[in-house]
Short mmCIF file of C-alpha atoms in Angstrom, two decimals:
data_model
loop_
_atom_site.label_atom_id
_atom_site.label_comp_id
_atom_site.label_asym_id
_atom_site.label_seq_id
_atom_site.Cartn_x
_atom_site.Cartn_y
_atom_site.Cartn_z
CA UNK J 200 99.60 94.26 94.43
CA UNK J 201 98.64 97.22 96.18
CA UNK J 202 101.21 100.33 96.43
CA UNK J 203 102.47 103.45 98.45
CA UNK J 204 103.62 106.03 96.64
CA UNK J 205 106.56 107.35 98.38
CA UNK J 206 108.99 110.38 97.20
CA UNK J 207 112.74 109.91 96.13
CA UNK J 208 113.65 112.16 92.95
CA UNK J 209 111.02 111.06 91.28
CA UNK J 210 107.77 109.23 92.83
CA UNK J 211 108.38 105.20 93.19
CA UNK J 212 104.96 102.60 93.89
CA UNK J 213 106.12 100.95 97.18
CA UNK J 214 104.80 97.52 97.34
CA UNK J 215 102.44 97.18 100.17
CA UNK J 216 103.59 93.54 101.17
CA UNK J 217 107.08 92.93 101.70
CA UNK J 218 108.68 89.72 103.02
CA UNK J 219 110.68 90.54 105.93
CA UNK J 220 114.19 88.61 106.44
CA UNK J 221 114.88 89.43 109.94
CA UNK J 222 116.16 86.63 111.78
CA UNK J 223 116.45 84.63 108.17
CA UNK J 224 119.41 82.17 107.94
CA UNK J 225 121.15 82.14 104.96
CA UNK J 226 120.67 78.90 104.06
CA UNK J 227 117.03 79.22 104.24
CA UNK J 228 116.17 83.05 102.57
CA UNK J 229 117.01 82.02 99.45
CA UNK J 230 114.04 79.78 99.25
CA UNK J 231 112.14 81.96 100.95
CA UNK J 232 112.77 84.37 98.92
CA UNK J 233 112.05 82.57 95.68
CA UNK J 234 108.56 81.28 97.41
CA UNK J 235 107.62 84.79 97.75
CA UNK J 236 108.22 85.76 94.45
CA UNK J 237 106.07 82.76 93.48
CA UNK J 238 103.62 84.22 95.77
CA UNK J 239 103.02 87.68 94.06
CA UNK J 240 105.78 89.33 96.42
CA UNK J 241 107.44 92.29 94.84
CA UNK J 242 109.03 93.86 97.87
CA UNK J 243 111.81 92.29 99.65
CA UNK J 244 113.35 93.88 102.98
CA UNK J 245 116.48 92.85 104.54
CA UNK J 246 119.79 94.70 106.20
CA UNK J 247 123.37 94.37 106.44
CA UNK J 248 122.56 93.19 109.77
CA UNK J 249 120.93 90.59 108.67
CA UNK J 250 123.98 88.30 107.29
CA UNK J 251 121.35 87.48 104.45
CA UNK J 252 122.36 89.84 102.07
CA UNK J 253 124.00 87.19 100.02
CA UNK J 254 120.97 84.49 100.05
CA UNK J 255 119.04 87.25 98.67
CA UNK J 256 120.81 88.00 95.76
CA UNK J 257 121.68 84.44 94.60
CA UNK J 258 117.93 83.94 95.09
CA UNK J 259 117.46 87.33 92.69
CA UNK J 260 119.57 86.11 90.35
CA UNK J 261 117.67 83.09 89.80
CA UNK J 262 114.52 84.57 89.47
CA UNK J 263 116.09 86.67 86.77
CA UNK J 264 117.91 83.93 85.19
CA UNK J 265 114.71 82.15 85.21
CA UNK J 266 113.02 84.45 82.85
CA UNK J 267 110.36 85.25 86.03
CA UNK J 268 110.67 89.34 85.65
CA UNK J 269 113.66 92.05 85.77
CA UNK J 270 114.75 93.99 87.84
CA UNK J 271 112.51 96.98 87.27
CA UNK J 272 109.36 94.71 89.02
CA UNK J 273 111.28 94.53 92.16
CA UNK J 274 111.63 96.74 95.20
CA UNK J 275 114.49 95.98 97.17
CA UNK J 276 114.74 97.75 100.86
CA UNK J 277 118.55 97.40 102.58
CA UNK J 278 120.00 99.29 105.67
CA UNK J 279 122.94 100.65 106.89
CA UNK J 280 124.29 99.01 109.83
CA UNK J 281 124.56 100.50 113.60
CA UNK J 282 128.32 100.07 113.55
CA UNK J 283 128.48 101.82 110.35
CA UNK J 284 125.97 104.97 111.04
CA UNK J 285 128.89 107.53 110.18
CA UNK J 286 128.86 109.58 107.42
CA UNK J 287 132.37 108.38 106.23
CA UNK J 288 131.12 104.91 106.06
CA UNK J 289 127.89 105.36 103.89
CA UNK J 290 128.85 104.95 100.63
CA UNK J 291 131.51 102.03 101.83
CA UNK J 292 128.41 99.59 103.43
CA UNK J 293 126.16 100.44 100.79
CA UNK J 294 128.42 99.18 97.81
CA UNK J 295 128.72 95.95 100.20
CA UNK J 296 125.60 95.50 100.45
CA UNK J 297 125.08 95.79 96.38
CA UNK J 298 127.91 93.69 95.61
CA UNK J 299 125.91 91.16 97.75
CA UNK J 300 122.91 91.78 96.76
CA UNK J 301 124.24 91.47 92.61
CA UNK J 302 122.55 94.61 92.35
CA UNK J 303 122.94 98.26 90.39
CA UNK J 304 120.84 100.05 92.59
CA UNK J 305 118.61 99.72 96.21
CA UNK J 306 115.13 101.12 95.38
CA UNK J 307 114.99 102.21 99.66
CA UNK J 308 118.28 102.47 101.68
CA UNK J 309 117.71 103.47 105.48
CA UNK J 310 119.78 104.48 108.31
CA UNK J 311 119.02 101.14 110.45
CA UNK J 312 119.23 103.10 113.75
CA UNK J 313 120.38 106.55 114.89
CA UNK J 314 122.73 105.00 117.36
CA UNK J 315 126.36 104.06 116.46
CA UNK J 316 128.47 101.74 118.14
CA UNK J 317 132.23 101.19 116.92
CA UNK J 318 133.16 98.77 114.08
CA UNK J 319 135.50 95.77 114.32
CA UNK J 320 137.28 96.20 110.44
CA UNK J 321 137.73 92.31 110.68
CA UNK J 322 134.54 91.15 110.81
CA UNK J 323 132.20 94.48 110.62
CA UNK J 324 130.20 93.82 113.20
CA UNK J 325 129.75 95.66 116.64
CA UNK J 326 132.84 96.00 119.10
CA UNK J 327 131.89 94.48 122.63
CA UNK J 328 133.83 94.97 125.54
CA UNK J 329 134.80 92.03 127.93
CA UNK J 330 132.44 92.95 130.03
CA UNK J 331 129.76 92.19 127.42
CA UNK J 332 128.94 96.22 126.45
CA UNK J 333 128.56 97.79 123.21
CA UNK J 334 131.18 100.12 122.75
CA UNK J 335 129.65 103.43 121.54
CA UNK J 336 130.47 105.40 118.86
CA UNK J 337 129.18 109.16 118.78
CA UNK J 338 127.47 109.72 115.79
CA UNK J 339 126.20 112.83 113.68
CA UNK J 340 123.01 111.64 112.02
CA UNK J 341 122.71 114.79 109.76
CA UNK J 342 125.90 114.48 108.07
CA UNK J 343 125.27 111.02 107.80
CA UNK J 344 122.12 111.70 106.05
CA UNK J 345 123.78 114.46 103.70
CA UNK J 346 126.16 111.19 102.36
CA UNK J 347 122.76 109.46 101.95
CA UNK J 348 121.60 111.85 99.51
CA UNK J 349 124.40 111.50 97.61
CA UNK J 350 123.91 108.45 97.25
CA UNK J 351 120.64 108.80 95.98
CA UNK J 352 122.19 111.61 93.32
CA UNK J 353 124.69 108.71 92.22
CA UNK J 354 122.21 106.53 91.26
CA UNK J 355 123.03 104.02 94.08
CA UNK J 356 119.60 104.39 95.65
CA UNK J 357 116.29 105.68 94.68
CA UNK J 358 114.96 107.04 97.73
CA UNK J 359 116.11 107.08 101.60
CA UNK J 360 114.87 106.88 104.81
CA UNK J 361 115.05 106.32 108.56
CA UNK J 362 114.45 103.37 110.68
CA UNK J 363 113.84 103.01 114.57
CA UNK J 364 114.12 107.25 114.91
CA UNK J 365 111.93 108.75 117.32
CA UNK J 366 109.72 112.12 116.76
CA UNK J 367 112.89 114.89 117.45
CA UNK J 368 115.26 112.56 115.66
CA UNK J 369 113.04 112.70 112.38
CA UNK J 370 112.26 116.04 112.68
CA UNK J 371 116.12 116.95 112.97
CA UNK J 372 116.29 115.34 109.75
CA UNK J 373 113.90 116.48 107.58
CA UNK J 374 114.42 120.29 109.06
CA UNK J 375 118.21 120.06 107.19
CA UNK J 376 117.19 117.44 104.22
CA UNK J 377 117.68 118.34 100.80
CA UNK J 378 116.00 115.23 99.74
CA UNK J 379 113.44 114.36 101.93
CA UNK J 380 113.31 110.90 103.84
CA UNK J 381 110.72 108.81 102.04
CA UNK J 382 110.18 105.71 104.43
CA UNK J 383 110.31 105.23 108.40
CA UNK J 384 110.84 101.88 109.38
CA UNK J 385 109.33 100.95 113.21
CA UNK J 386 107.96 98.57 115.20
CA UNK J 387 104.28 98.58 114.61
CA UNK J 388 101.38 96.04 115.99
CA UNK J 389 98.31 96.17 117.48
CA UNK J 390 100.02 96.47 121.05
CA UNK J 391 102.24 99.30 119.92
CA UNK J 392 100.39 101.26 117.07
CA UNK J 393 102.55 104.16 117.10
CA UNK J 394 99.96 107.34 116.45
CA UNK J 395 101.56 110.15 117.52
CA UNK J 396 104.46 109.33 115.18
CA UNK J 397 101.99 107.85 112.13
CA UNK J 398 100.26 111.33 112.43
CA UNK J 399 103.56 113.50 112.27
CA UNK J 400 104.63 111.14 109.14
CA UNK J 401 101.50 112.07 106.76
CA UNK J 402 102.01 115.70 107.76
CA UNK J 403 105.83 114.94 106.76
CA UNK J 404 105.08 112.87 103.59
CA UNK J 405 106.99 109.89 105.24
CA UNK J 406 105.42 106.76 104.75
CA UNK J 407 105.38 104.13 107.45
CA UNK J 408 106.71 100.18 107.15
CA UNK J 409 105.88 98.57 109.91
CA UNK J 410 108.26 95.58 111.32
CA UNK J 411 107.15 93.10 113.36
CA UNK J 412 103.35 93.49 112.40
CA UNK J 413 102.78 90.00 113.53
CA UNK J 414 104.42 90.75 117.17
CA UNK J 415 107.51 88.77 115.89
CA UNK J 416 106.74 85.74 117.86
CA UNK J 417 110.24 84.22 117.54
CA UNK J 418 112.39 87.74 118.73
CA UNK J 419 112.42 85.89 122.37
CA UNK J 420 114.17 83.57 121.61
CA UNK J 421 116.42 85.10 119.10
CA UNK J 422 117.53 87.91 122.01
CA UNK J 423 118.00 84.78 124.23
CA UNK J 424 120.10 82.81 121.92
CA UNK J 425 122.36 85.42 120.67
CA UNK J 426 122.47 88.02 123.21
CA UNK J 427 121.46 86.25 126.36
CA UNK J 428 118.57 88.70 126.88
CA UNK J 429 115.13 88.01 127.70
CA UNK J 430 111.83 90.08 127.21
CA UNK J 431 109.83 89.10 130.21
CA UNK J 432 105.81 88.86 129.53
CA UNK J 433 106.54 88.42 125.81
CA UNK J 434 103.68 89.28 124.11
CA UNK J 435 101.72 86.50 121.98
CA UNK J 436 99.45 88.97 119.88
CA UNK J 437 98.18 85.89 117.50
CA UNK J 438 96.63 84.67 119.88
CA UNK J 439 94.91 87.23 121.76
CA UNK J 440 91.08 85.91 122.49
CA UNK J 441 90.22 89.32 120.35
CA UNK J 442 92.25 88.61 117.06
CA UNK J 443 91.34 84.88 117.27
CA UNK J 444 87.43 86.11 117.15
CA UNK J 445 87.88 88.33 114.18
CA UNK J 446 89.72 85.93 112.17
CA UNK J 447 87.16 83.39 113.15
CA UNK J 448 84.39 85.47 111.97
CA UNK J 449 86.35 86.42 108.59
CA UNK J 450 87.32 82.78 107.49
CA UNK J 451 91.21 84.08 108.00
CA UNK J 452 94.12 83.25 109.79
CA UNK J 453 95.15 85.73 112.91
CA UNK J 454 98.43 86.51 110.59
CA UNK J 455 95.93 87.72 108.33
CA UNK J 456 93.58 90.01 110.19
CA UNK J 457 96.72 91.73 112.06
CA UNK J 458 98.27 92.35 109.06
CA UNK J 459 95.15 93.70 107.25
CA UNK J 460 94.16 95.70 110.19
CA UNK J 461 97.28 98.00 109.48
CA UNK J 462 97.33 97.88 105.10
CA UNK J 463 93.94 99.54 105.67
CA UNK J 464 95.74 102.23 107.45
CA UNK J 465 98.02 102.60 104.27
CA UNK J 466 101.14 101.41 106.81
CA UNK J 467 103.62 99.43 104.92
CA UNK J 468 103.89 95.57 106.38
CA UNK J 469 106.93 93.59 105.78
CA UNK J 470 105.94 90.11 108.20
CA UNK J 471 108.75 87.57 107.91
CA UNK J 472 108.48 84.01 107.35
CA UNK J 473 110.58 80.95 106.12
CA UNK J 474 107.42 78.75 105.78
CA UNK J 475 105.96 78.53 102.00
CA UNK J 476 102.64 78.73 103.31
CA UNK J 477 102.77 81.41 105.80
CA UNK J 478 104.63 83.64 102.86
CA UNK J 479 101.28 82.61 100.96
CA UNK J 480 99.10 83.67 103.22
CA UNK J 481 100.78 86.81 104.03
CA UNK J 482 100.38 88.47 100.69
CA UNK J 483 96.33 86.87 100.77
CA UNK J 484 95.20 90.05 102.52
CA UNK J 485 93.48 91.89 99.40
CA UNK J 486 90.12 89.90 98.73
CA UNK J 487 88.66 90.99 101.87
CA UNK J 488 88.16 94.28 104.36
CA UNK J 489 87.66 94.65 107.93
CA UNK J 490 84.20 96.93 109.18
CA UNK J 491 85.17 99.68 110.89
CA UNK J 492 83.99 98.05 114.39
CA UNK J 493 86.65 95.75 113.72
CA UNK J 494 89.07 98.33 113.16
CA UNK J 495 87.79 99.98 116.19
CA UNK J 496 88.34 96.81 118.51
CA UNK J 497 91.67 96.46 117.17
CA UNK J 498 92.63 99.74 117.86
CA UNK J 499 91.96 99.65 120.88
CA UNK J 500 94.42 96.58 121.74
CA UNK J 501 97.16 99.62 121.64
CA UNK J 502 99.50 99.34 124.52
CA UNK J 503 101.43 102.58 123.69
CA UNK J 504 105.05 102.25 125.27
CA UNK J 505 104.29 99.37 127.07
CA UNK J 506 103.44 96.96 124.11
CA UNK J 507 106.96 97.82 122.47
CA UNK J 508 109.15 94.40 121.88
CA UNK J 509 112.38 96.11 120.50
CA UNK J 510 113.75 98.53 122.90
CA UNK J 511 116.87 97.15 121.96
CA UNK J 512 117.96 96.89 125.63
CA UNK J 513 119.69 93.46 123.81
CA UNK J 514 122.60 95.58 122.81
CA UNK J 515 124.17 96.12 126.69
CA UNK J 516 124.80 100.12 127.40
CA UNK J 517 122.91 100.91 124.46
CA UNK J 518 120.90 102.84 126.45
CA UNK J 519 123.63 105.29 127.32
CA UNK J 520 123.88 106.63 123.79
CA UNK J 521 122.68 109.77 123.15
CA UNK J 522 120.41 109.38 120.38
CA UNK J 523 119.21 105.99 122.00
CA UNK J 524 116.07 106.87 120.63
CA UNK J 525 113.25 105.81 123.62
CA UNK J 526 113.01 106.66 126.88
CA UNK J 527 113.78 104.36 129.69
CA UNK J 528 110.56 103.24 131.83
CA UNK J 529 111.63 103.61 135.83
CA UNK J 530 110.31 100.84 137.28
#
């Protein structure tokens, strides 16, 4: 398996692959998670969000328990929630999420957003007002991120990072860091390539994951379901007449050439999938390399702005936070 190196105290060897658990039900990530560890996978990625936290680790403990490999082969990525981005509430969420996970340590903990919303203490999730808003919560991301190193200094995790920030909320950051953040976390796909902010990230040392490298062809009706929010002109990026060529020409699936169009570009990928196959063919991306006119033609597929999926308009008022990190497009 091919690795980042990325910077906590000491250097760690970031799996390349990572299955992503986004959208996961429980009852179904644990054998995902054991098919991927079948599979070669060595890098799992998954939030409090994601309600999955618990499949995971039974399905870790297993593996263990199975005599497959310890703990030391893994690298296990988790995320503080949005109703929980206060510095107060770091430590708190992140010994949940280990107690879930059956877990010492997270190898890569990141702050999931750099917007806050208030917590409901009986179910820690999100408080929404009858009229269907978020209820904000003002939030100061650098002394959030001054309990996140100490978290790193206890041991808890070995290295930290940021997810969904934009350009002046990173650079806030790692102007005030002591330790450094290791990983950004964004959406990233052919239609929304994300230069600018790859670019500042090598000058920065940050190393990039990319979610969503597939286009997450299931989101729409996700946001639909459980938020009653619909993208319009969703974007089907599999099968664009271009991606459907290359893979053609390469013997691969479109899965395949998206996601090795961006591992040659040293970004992180974390696709999620359920299906034993698709997990299989998702890590399959190392026996062959794309010319650099095919890297050129996929390139040029960027959208910018426009191709982005996860504006996360789903959460209603969000945008009135303010470190909502993207600007609005006035239509």
């Amino acid at each position: 398996m091919e690795c980042i190196t990325i910077s906590g105290i000491n250097k760690l060897q970031m799996p390349i692959v990572g299955l992503g658990t986004w959208r996961a039900k429980p009852e179904e990530t644990e054998n995902a998670v054991l098919a991927a560890l079948e599979n070669g996978y060595r890098h799992i990625d998954t939030a409090f969000n994601y309600n999955n936290e618990d499949a995971i680790g039974t399905a870790l403990k297993k593996w263990f328990e199975m005599g497959k490999g310890k703990r030391d082969d893994l690298f296990i990525t988790t995320k503080l929630p949005n109703m929980a981005n206060r510095a107060k509430d770091v430590e708190r969420f992140l010994k949940m999420s280990l107690q879930r996970l059956q877990l010492d340590y997270i190898d890569l903990y990141l702050i999931h957003m750099p917007f806050s919303f208030v917590c409901n203490e009986d179910n820690l999730t999100p408080v929404i007002k009858p009229d269907g808003t978020f209820e904000l919560d003002n939030n100061d991301n650098i002394a959030t991120w001054k309990v996140m190193e100490q978290q790193v200094k206890a041991g808890l995790s070995k290295a930290i990072g940021l997810s969904n920030f934009n350009l002046e909320q990173i650079r806030n950051i790692y102007n005030t860091a002591e330790i450094k953040p290791a990983v950004l976390q964004v959406e990233l796909h052919a239609y929304l390539q994300q230069k600018e902010l790859r670019s500042v990230c090598r000058e920065l040392n940050i190393a990039v994951t990319a979610y969503a490298p597939l286009g997450s062809p299931g989101a729409n009706t996700h946001f639909t379901t459980k938020y009653n929010y619909s993208v319009s002109d969703f974007p089907d990026i599999l099968g664009h007449p271009l991606v459907k060529e290359i893979a053609k020409h390469y013997n691969r699936t479109s899965g395949q050439i998206l996601l090795r169009h961006l591992i040659q570009q040293d970004i992180i990928v974390i696709p999620k999938s359920s299906n034993p196959e698709r997990i299989k063919e998702n890590i399959n991306v190392f026996d062959f390399q794309l010319t650099p006119d095919d890297m050129d033609k996929l390139n040029k597929l960027d959208k910018g702005e426009n191709g982005r999926i996860f504006d996360f308009l789903f959460f209603k008022g969000v945008e009135k936070h303010p470190e909502y990190p993207f600007a609005l497009k006035i239509q």
